[in-house]
PDB file of C-alpha atoms in Angstrom:
ATOM      1  CA  MET A   1      48.042  22.713 320.905  1.00 46.00           C
ATOM      2  CA  LYS A   2      47.484  26.448 320.477  1.00 45.00           C
ATOM      3  CA  ASP A   3      51.187  27.019 319.741  1.00 51.00           C
ATOM      4  CA  HIS A   4      51.165  24.255 317.118  1.00 44.00           C
ATOM      5  CA  PHE A   5      48.098  25.802 315.559  1.00 41.00           C
ATOM      6  CA  LYS A   6      49.849  29.176 315.376  1.00 48.00           C
ATOM      7  CA  LYS A   7      52.903  27.592 313.827  1.00 47.00           C
ATOM      8  CA  ASP A   8      50.827  25.693 311.276  1.00 53.00           C
ATOM      9  CA  ARG A   9      48.885  28.820 310.444  1.00 53.00           C
ATOM     10  CA  CYS A  10      52.132  30.787 309.955  1.00 53.00           C
ATOM     11  CA  THR A  11      53.500  28.039 307.761  1.00 55.00           C
ATOM     12  CA  GLY A  12      50.312  28.093 305.732  1.00 53.00           C
ATOM     13  CA  ILE A  13      50.521  31.836 305.323  1.00 55.00           C
ATOM     14  CA  VAL A  14      54.155  31.574 304.203  1.00 52.00           C
ATOM     15  CA  LEU A  15      53.317  28.850 301.682  1.00 53.00           C
ATOM     16  CA  ALA A  16      50.389  30.839 300.382  1.00 52.00           C
ATOM     17  CA  CYS A  17      52.602  33.880 299.929  1.00 55.00           C
ATOM     18  CA  MET A  18      55.189  31.770 298.102  1.00 54.00           C
ATOM     19  CA  LEU A  19      52.541  30.371 295.771  1.00 54.00           C
ATOM     20  CA  VAL A  20      51.202  33.849 295.061  1.00 51.00           C
ATOM     21  CA  CYS A  21      54.718  35.126 294.344  1.00 53.00           C
ATOM     22  CA  ALA A  22      55.468  32.158 292.073  1.00 51.00           C
ATOM     23  CA  SER A  23      52.206  32.690 290.233  1.00 54.00           C
ATOM     24  CA  VAL A  24      52.922  36.381 289.775  1.00 48.00           C
ATOM     25  CA  LEU A  25      56.482  35.643 288.627  1.00 50.00           C
ATOM     26  CA  PHE A  26      55.284  32.982 286.183  1.00 45.00           C
ATOM     27  CA  SER A  27      52.643  35.328 284.789  1.00 50.00           C
ATOM     28  CA  ALA A  28      55.226  38.067 284.393  1.00 44.00           C
ATOM     29  CA  CYS A  29      57.627  35.726 282.580  1.00 42.00           C
ATOM     30  CA  ARG A  30      54.869  34.451 280.337  1.00 51.00           C
ATOM     31  CA  GLU A  31      53.757  37.978 279.570  1.00 50.00           C
ATOM     32  CA  LYS A  32      57.350  38.970 278.824  1.00 51.00           C
ATOM     33  CA  GLU A  33      57.739  35.956 276.512  1.00 51.00           C
ATOM     34  CA  GLU A  34      54.474  36.692 274.722  1.00 63.00           C
ATOM     35  CA  ASN A  35      55.369  40.351 274.307  1.00 73.00           C
ATOM     36  CA  LYS A  36      58.720  39.765 272.639  1.00 82.00           C
ATOM     37  CA  THR A  37      59.219  41.817 269.515  1.00 88.00           C
ATOM     38  CA  ALA A  38      59.760  40.288 266.108  1.00 85.00           C
ATOM     39  CA  GLN A  39      63.405  41.360 266.228  1.00 87.00           C
ATOM     40  CA  GLU A  40      63.935  39.692 269.604  1.00 87.00           C
ATOM     41  CA  LEU A  41      62.379  36.479 268.304  1.00 88.00           C
ATOM     42  CA  LEU A  42      64.536  36.656 265.170  1.00 88.00           C
ATOM     43  CA  ASP A  43      67.694  37.105 267.246  1.00 89.00           C
ATOM     44  CA  GLU A  44      66.775  34.089 269.393  1.00 89.00           C
ATOM     45  CA  ALA A  45      65.988  31.964 266.330  1.00 86.00           C
ATOM     46  CA  TYR A  46      69.325  32.837 264.771  1.00 86.00           C
ATOM     47  CA  ALA A  47      71.149  32.087 268.039  1.00 88.00           C
ATOM     48  CA  VAL A  48      69.686  28.584 268.473  1.00 85.00           C
ATOM     49  CA  ALA A  49      70.152  27.760 264.786  1.00 86.00           C
ATOM     50  CA  SER A  50      73.789  28.837 264.693  1.00 82.00           C
ATOM     51  CA  ASP A  51      74.833  27.231 267.985  1.00 73.00           C
ATOM     52  CA  ASP A  52      78.147  25.529 267.229  1.00 67.00           C
ATOM     53  CA  LYS A  53      77.576  22.762 269.779  1.00 68.00           C
ATOM     54  CA  LYS A  54      73.979  21.876 268.966  1.00 74.00           C
ATOM     55  CA  SER A  55      71.880  23.832 266.517  1.00 74.00           C
ATOM     56  CA  ASP A  56      68.143  23.450 267.128  1.00 87.00           C
ATOM     57  CA  TRP A  57      66.198  24.082 263.943  1.00 87.00           C
ATOM     58  CA  ILE A  58      62.927  22.928 265.498  1.00 89.00           C
ATOM     59  CA  GLN A  59      63.105  25.692 268.101  1.00 90.00           C
ATOM     60  CA  ALA A  60      64.387  28.090 265.439  1.00 89.00           C
ATOM     61  CA  LEU A  61      61.276  27.339 263.395  1.00 91.00           C
ATOM     62  CA  ALA A  62      58.950  28.020 266.324  1.00 91.00           C
ATOM     63  CA  LEU A  63      60.660  31.322 267.099  1.00 90.00           C
ATOM     64  CA  SER A  64      60.956  32.514 263.495  1.00 90.00           C
ATOM     65  CA  GLU A  65      57.330  31.597 262.807  1.00 92.00           C
ATOM     66  CA  ARG A  66      56.225  33.849 265.660  1.00 91.00           C
ATOM     67  CA  ALA A  67      58.433  36.625 264.304  1.00 91.00           C
ATOM     68  CA  TYR A  68      57.028  36.096 260.805  1.00 91.00           C
ATOM     69  CA  LYS A  69      53.454  36.385 262.073  1.00 91.00           C
ATOM     70  CA  GLN A  70      54.344  39.734 263.598  1.00 90.00           C
ATOM     71  CA  ASN A  71      56.217  41.102 260.593  1.00 90.00           C
ATOM     72  CA  SER A  72      56.036  39.063 257.389  1.00 87.00           C
ATOM     73  CA  SER A  73      57.464  41.882 255.260  1.00 86.00           C
ATOM     74  CA  ASP A  74      60.850  41.999 256.993  1.00 89.00           C
ATOM     75  CA  THR A  75      63.414  40.398 254.682  1.00 88.00           C
ATOM     76  CA  ALA A  76      65.648  38.999 257.433  1.00 90.00           C
ATOM     77  CA  ILE A  77      62.676  37.427 259.216  1.00 90.00           C
ATOM     78  CA  ARG A  78      61.337  35.886 256.020  1.00 91.00           C
ATOM     79  CA  ILE A  79      64.727  34.394 255.181  1.00 90.00           C
ATOM     80  CA  MET A  80      65.169  32.940 258.656  1.00 92.00           C
ATOM     81  CA  TYR A  81      61.659  31.497 258.623  1.00 92.00           C
ATOM     82  CA  ALA A  82      62.148  30.007 255.156  1.00 92.00           C
ATOM     83  CA  LEU A  83      65.491  28.459 256.130  1.00 91.00           C
ATOM     84  CA  ALA A  84      63.933  26.967 259.268  1.00 92.00           C
ATOM     85  CA  LEU A  85      61.090  25.505 257.209  1.00 92.00           C
ATOM     86  CA  GLU A  86      63.593  24.036 254.763  1.00 90.00           C
ATOM     87  CA  ARG A  87      65.717  22.517 257.522  1.00 89.00           C
ATOM     88  CA  ASN A  88      62.579  20.876 258.914  1.00 91.00           C
ATOM     89  CA  GLY A  89      61.743  19.228 255.596  1.00 89.00           C
ATOM     90  CA  ARG A  90      59.095  21.733 254.514  1.00 92.00           C
ATOM     91  CA  THR A  91      60.822  22.956 251.347  1.00 90.00           C
ATOM     92  CA  ASP A  92      57.663  23.793 249.389  1.00 92.00           C
ATOM     93  CA  GLU A  93      56.452  26.033 252.214  1.00 93.00           C
ATOM     94  CA  ALA A  94      59.897  27.634 252.434  1.00 92.00           C
ATOM     95  CA  ILE A  95      59.831  28.475 248.733  1.00 92.00           C
ATOM     96  CA  ALA A  96      56.289  29.844 249.051  1.00 93.00           C
ATOM     97  CA  VAL A  97      57.472  32.208 251.800  1.00 92.00           C
ATOM     98  CA  MET A  98      60.382  33.447 249.675  1.00 91.00           C
ATOM     99  CA  GLU A  99      58.201  33.813 246.581  1.00 89.00           C
ATOM    100  CA  LYS A 100      55.877  36.352 248.183  1.00 86.00           C
ATOM    101  CA  GLU A 101      56.425  39.697 246.529  1.00 74.00           C
ATOM    102  CA  ASN A 102      58.467  42.080 248.600  1.00 81.00           C
ATOM    103  CA  PRO A 103      60.234  45.044 246.917  1.00 82.00           C
ATOM    104  CA  ALA A 104      63.039  44.954 249.475  1.00 80.00           C
ATOM    105  CA  ASP A 105      63.966  41.401 248.432  1.00 84.00           C
ATOM    106  CA  LEU A 106      64.801  42.525 244.907  1.00 83.00           C
ATOM    107  CA  GLU A 107      67.778  44.469 246.250  1.00 88.00           C
ATOM    108  CA  SER A 108      68.784  41.875 248.840  1.00 90.00           C
ATOM    109  CA  PHE A 109      71.638  39.592 247.850  1.00 93.00           C
ATOM    110  CA  ILE A 110      70.855  37.029 250.554  1.00 92.00           C
ATOM    111  CA  ALA A 111      67.138  36.954 249.675  1.00 93.00           C
ATOM    112  CA  GLN A 112      67.817  36.338 245.986  1.00 94.00           C
ATOM    113  CA  TYR A 113      70.540  33.793 246.713  1.00 94.00           C
ATOM    114  CA  THR A 114      68.329  31.939 249.204  1.00 94.00           C
ATOM    115  CA  LEU A 115      65.414  31.723 246.771  1.00 94.00           C
ATOM    116  CA  GLY A 116      67.653  30.602 243.899  1.00 94.00           C
ATOM    117  CA  ARG A 117      69.381  28.033 246.093  1.00 93.00           C
ATOM    118  CA  MET A 118      66.035  26.602 247.223  1.00 93.00           C
ATOM    119  CA  TYR A 119      64.806  26.328 243.652  1.00 94.00           C
ATOM    120  CA  TYR A 120      68.038  24.608 242.655  1.00 91.00           C
ATOM    121  CA  LEU A 121      67.997  22.088 245.508  1.00 88.00           C
ATOM    122  CA  ASN A 122      64.345  21.395 244.724  1.00 90.00           C
ATOM    123  CA  GLY A 123      65.281  20.502 241.133  1.00 90.00           C
ATOM    124  CA  ASP A 124      63.743  23.630 239.578  1.00 93.00           C
ATOM    125  CA  TYR A 125      66.933  24.589 237.727  1.00 92.00           C
ATOM    126  CA  ALA A 126      65.438  27.004 235.190  1.00 94.00           C
ATOM    127  CA  LYS A 127      63.529  28.832 237.954  1.00 95.00           C
ATOM    128  CA  ALA A 128      66.735  29.042 239.990  1.00 95.00           C
ATOM    129  CA  VAL A 129      68.550  30.995 237.290  1.00 95.00           C
ATOM    130  CA  PRO A 130      66.824  34.463 237.536  1.00 95.00           C
ATOM    131  CA  PRO A 131      67.229  34.942 241.314  1.00 95.00           C
ATOM    132  CA  LEU A 132      70.781  33.608 241.203  1.00 95.00           C
ATOM    133  CA  GLU A 133      71.597  35.959 238.339  1.00 95.00           C
ATOM    134  CA  LYS A 134      70.184  38.802 240.428  1.00 95.00           C
ATOM    135  CA  ALA A 135      72.266  37.725 243.436  1.00 94.00           C
ATOM    136  CA  HIS A 136      75.370  37.587 241.243  1.00 92.00           C
ATOM    137  CA  ALA A 137      74.607  41.064 239.896  1.00 93.00           C
ATOM    138  CA  LEU A 138      74.218  42.410 243.444  1.00 93.00           C
ATOM    139  CA  ASP A 139      77.553  40.898 244.548  1.00 91.00           C
ATOM    140  CA  PRO A 140      79.648  39.866 241.522  1.00 87.00           C
ATOM    141  CA  ALA A 141      82.581  38.740 243.654  1.00 79.00           C
ATOM    142  CA  ASP A 142      80.684  36.270 245.855  1.00 84.00           C
ATOM    143  CA  GLY A 143      82.083  32.822 245.076  1.00 77.00           C
ATOM    144  CA  ASP A 144      79.142  30.831 246.453  1.00 82.00           C
ATOM    145  CA  ALA A 145      76.616  32.688 244.295  1.00 88.00           C
ATOM    146  CA  MET A 146      78.785  32.281 241.203  1.00 84.00           C
ATOM    147  CA  LEU A 147      79.188  28.559 241.751  1.00 81.00           C
ATOM    148  CA  MET A 148      75.489  28.025 242.417  1.00 88.00           C
ATOM    149  CA  LEU A 149      74.559  30.028 239.314  1.00 90.00           C
ATOM    150  CA  GLU A 150      77.053  28.040 237.242  1.00 83.00           C
ATOM    151  CA  GLN A 151      75.547  24.771 238.445  1.00 82.00           C
ATOM    152  CA  ALA A 152      72.048  26.080 237.666  1.00 89.00           C
ATOM    153  CA  TYR A 153      73.160  27.036 234.148  1.00 87.00           C
ATOM    154  CA  ILE A 154      74.620  23.576 233.559  1.00 80.00           C
ATOM    155  CA  SER A 155      71.625  21.725 235.020  1.00 83.00           C
ATOM    156  CA  ALA A 156      69.151  23.874 233.079  1.00 87.00           C
ATOM    157  CA  GLY A 157      71.047  23.300 229.830  1.00 82.00           C
ATOM    158  CA  TYR A 158      72.206  26.910 229.356  1.00 84.00           C
ATOM    159  CA  GLY A 159      75.540  26.021 227.749  1.00 78.00           C
ATOM    160  CA  LYS A 160      76.588  29.448 226.465  1.00 81.00           C
ATOM    161  CA  GLU A 161      75.821  31.146 229.766  1.00 85.00           C
ATOM    162  CA  ALA A 162      77.645  28.384 231.638  1.00 80.00           C
ATOM    163  CA  MET A 163      80.785  28.774 229.534  1.00 76.00           C
ATOM    164  CA  ARG A 164      80.767  32.550 229.915  1.00 82.00           C
ATOM    165  CA  LEU A 165      80.392  32.387 233.687  1.00 81.00           C
ATOM    166  CA  CYS A 166      82.969  29.621 233.934  1.00 75.00           C
ATOM    167  CA  GLN A 167      85.580  31.946 232.450  1.00 73.00           C
ATOM    168  CA  GLN A 168      84.546  34.648 234.896  1.00 77.00           C
ATOM    169  CA  LEU A 169      84.825  32.151 237.746  1.00 72.00           C
ATOM    170  CA  GLN A 170      88.356  31.249 236.765  1.00 67.00           C
ATOM    171  CA  ASN A 171      89.413  34.888 236.504  1.00 69.00           C
ATOM    172  CA  THR A 172      87.850  35.693 239.873  1.00 65.00           C
ATOM    173  CA  PHE A 173      89.468  32.736 241.604  1.00 60.00           C
ATOM    174  CA  ARG A 174      92.881  33.545 240.213  1.00 58.00           C
ATOM    175  CA  LYS A 175      92.637  37.040 241.681  1.00 60.00           C
ATOM    176  CA  LYS A 176      90.713  36.544 244.906  1.00 57.00           C
ATOM    177  CA  TYR A 177      90.635  32.838 245.718  1.00 52.00           C
ATOM    178  CA  ALA A 178      93.992  31.694 244.382  1.00 50.00           C
ATOM    179  CA  LYS A 179      94.729  29.819 247.621  1.00 52.00           C
ATOM    180  CA  SER A 180      91.257  28.297 247.983  1.00 58.00           C
ATOM    181  CA  VAL A 181      91.753  24.674 247.003  1.00 60.00           C
ATOM    182  CA  PHE A 182      88.128  23.647 247.392  1.00 57.00           C
ATOM    183  CA  LEU A 183      86.720  26.533 245.385  1.00 61.00           C
ATOM    184  CA  TYR A 184      89.112  25.726 242.568  1.00 63.00           C
ATOM    185  CA  ASN A 185      88.079  22.099 242.875  1.00 66.00           C
ATOM    186  CA  ASP A 186      84.525  23.244 242.135  1.00 66.00           C
ATOM    187  CA  VAL A 187      85.818  25.064 239.066  1.00 66.00           C
ATOM    188  CA  ALA A 188      87.486  21.830 237.926  1.00 69.00           C
ATOM    189  CA  LEU A 189      84.211  19.927 238.320  1.00 70.00           C
ATOM    190  CA  ILE A 190      82.357  22.620 236.387  1.00 70.00           C
ATOM    191  CA  ASN A 191      84.863  22.411 233.541  1.00 68.00           C
ATOM    192  CA  TYR A 192      84.430  18.653 233.568  1.00 70.00           C
ATOM    193  CA  ALA A 193      80.650  19.060 233.216  1.00 69.00           C
ATOM    194  CA  LEU A 194      81.149  21.544 230.377  1.00 67.00           C
ATOM    195  CA  LEU A 195      84.247  20.275 228.622  1.00 63.00           C
ATOM    196  CA  GLY A 196      84.385  16.594 229.523  1.00 63.00           C
ATOM    197  CA  LYS A 197      87.825  15.138 228.934  1.00 58.00           C
ATOM    198  CA  ASP A 198      89.295  18.538 227.965  1.00 67.00           C
ATOM    199  CA  ALA A 199      89.125  19.634 231.600  1.00 72.00           C
ATOM    200  CA  TYR A 200      92.412  17.887 232.417  1.00 76.00           C
ATOM    201  CA  PRO A 201      94.454  21.070 233.181  1.00 75.00           C
ATOM    202  CA  TYR A 202      92.028  22.046 235.958  1.00 73.00           C
ATOM    203  CA  PHE A 203      92.029  18.632 237.632  1.00 77.00           C
ATOM    204  CA  ASN A 204      95.777  18.385 237.280  1.00 78.00           C
ATOM    205  CA  TRP A 205      96.336  21.749 238.963  1.00 76.00           C
ATOM    206  CA  ILE A 206      94.012  21.051 241.887  1.00 75.00           C
ATOM    207  CA  ALA A 207      95.472  17.565 242.419  1.00 79.00           C
ATOM    208  CA  ARG A 208      98.953  19.060 242.767  1.00 79.00           C
ATOM    209  CA  GLN A 209      97.713  21.752 245.153  1.00 76.00           C
ATOM    210  CA  ALA A 210      95.844  19.357 247.460  1.00 78.00           C
ATOM    211  CA  PRO A 211      97.690  16.018 247.582  1.00 83.00           C
ATOM    212  CA  ASN A 212      96.167  15.224 250.996  1.00 85.00           C
ATOM    213  CA  SER A 213      92.538  15.971 250.166  1.00 83.00           C
ATOM    214  CA  PRO A 214      90.490  12.751 249.723  1.00 85.00           C
ATOM    215  CA  GLU A 215      87.830  14.626 247.752  1.00 81.00           C
ATOM    216  CA  VAL A 216      90.358  16.055 245.299  1.00 82.00           C
ATOM    217  CA  GLN A 217      92.184  12.748 244.865  1.00 86.00           C
ATOM    218  CA  TRP A 218      88.879  10.972 244.288  1.00 84.00           C
ATOM    219  CA  ASN A 219      87.771  13.489 241.656  1.00 81.00           C
ATOM    220  CA  MET A 220      91.084  13.168 239.827  1.00 83.00           C
ATOM    221  CA  ALA A 221      90.882   9.364 239.875  1.00 85.00           C
ATOM    222  CA  VAL A 222      87.326   9.313 238.521  1.00 82.00           C
ATOM    223  CA  TYR A 223      88.206  11.888 235.863  1.00 81.00           C
ATOM    224  CA  LEU A 224      91.240   9.939 234.660  1.00 82.00           C
ATOM    225  CA  ASP A 225      89.185   6.749 234.722  1.00 81.00           C
ATOM    226  CA  TYR A 226      86.694   8.492 232.436  1.00 76.00           C
ATOM    227  CA  VAL A 227      89.514   9.533 230.104  1.00 72.00           C
ATOM    228  CA  HIS A 228      90.866   5.981 230.054  1.00 66.00           C
ATOM    229  CA  GLU A 229      87.451   4.545 229.174  1.00 70.00           C
ATOM    230  CA  ASN A 230      86.520   7.157 226.583  1.00 66.00           C
ATOM    231  CA  THR A 231      89.752   7.813 224.712  1.00 61.00           C
ATOM    232  CA  ALA A 232      90.808   5.867 221.665  1.00 56.00           C
ATOM    233  CA  PRO A 233      94.052   3.910 222.245  1.00 59.00           C
ATOM    234  CA  SER A 234      95.913   6.128 219.786  1.00 60.00           C
ATOM    235  CA  GLY A 235      94.514   9.407 221.171  1.00 61.00           C
ATOM    236  CA  LYS A 236      95.892  11.711 223.825  1.00 65.00           C
ATOM    237  CA  ILE A 237      94.270  13.780 226.557  1.00 62.00           C
ATOM    238  CA  GLY A 238      96.310  16.402 228.374  1.00 62.00           C
ATOM    239  CA  GLY A 239      99.404  14.921 226.758  1.00 69.00           C
ATOM    240  CA  MET A 240      98.547  11.438 228.100  1.00 72.00           C
ATOM    241  CA  THR A 241      97.860   8.282 226.165  1.00 76.00           C
ATOM    242  CA  GLN A 242      95.063   5.963 227.221  1.00 78.00           C
ATOM    243  CA  ARG A 243      97.590   3.710 228.957  1.00 81.00           C
ATOM    244  CA  GLN A 244      99.087   6.642 230.886  1.00 82.00           C
ATOM    245  CA  ALA A 245      95.628   7.841 231.958  1.00 81.00           C
ATOM    246  CA  ARG A 246      94.853   4.326 233.172  1.00 83.00           C
ATOM    247  CA  GLN A 247      97.987   4.169 235.308  1.00 86.00           C
ATOM    248  CA  GLN A 248      97.395   7.643 236.690  1.00 86.00           C
ATOM    249  CA  ALA A 249      93.830   6.697 237.629  1.00 87.00           C
ATOM    250  CA  LYS A 250      95.130   3.716 239.588  1.00 89.00           C
ATOM    251  CA  ARG A 251      97.612   5.935 241.400  1.00 89.00           C
ATOM    252  CA  TYR A 252      94.908   8.396 242.479  1.00 88.00           C
ATOM    253  CA  TYR A 253      92.510   5.630 243.518  1.00 89.00           C
ATOM    254  CA  SER A 254      95.287   4.180 245.684  1.00 91.00           C
ATOM    255  CA  ARG A 255      96.000   7.586 247.191  1.00 90.00           C
ATOM    256  CA  TYR A 256      92.306   8.054 247.973  1.00 89.00           C
ATOM    257  CA  LEU A 257      92.186   4.710 249.777  1.00 91.00           C
ATOM    258  CA  GLN A 258      95.271   5.626 251.812  1.00 91.00           C
ATOM    259  CA  LEU A 259      93.784   8.967 252.866  1.00 89.00           C
ATOM    260  CA  THR A 260      90.427   7.479 253.881  1.00 89.00           C
ATOM    261  CA  GLU A 261      91.725   4.383 255.653  1.00 87.00           C
ATOM    262  CA  GLY A 262      90.099   4.072 259.081  1.00 83.00           C
ATOM    263  CA  THR A 263      87.649   6.930 258.493  1.00 82.00           C
ATOM    264  CA  GLN A 264      83.872   6.721 258.797  1.00 75.00           C
ATOM    265  CA  GLY A 265      81.587   6.995 255.779  1.00 72.00           C
ATOM    266  CA  GLY A 266      82.502   6.796 252.125  1.00 76.00           C
ATOM    267  CA  GLU A 267      82.088   3.008 251.917  1.00 82.00           C
ATOM    268  CA  SER A 268      80.645   3.131 248.386  1.00 84.00           C
ATOM    269  CA  GLU A 269      83.555   5.270 247.145  1.00 85.00           C
ATOM    270  CA  ARG A 270      86.135   2.986 248.742  1.00 86.00           C
ATOM    271  CA  ASN A 271      84.435  -0.097 247.312  1.00 89.00           C
ATOM    272  CA  HIS A 272      84.413   1.525 243.880  1.00 87.00           C
ATOM    273  CA  ALA A 273      88.092   2.461 244.167  1.00 87.00           C
ATOM    274  CA  GLN A 274      89.054  -1.076 245.191  1.00 89.00           C
ATOM    275  CA  SER A 275      86.972  -2.533 242.363  1.00 89.00           C
ATOM    276  CA  ARG A 276      88.578  -0.267 239.769  1.00 87.00           C
ATOM    277  CA  LEU A 277      92.076  -1.012 241.047  1.00 86.00           C
ATOM    278  CA  SER A 278      91.477  -4.707 240.509  1.00 88.00           C
ATOM    279  CA  SER A 279      89.933  -4.262 237.062  1.00 85.00           C
ATOM    280  CA  ILE A 280      92.173  -1.586 235.486  1.00 79.00           C
ATOM    281  CA  HIS A 281      95.195  -3.187 233.820  1.00 73.00           C
TER     282      HIS A 281
END
């Protein structure tokens, strides 16, 4: 009995020591977690948000919010926090964070672009223009900023500015993005918004460059369909008569259906293409 008692007492002492060690270790880990710097929290937030396998914007929000509370004047932290808010459906709060005056943001391309982009996606097109213009001025060669600014100009009704930037876009793409099919596709869409049926050369070029792109083939089909519906029978667009535009539209609709056969999504586009093929004569 005495031996058993000794053994039980030893076991109890061992368990008590283990519990004490676990408690100390847990406290140390918690203290380490609580004492993380704003930069460490920012790095973690960026890592979980940019995980290729599974980005976690909920965790990114929790981490970036802690970083923001420590240092709300840091531009990188504010951008990360605002992006996390936006990704979690809290766009108004995200914009409010980016709107807070911070001299460093005025010289930050990414800060100005982020604010302009958020305004634009929120439907505040006129408010999107100044920060996007600033971003473009800070990095004139950035294609994303140019395209976003162009879309803001068009949506806000700034026709002259849109036309001027459109020409700059085309010159830039010819020099730097000549092989970028999708960027040139955006230029074609912009010309369509600005020029309507006179944008044929842009759609024609991109369609020849990307014969296997469903998006490009779809855009060309819809454009030609527009030309067919809005051109007088005796008129010509891009050297095409109304009848020729009609036949070309059918060809591109058919190509789009071939490229998207068996793929997921895009049901409304495929239904529209099939409907137009049966109704265009």
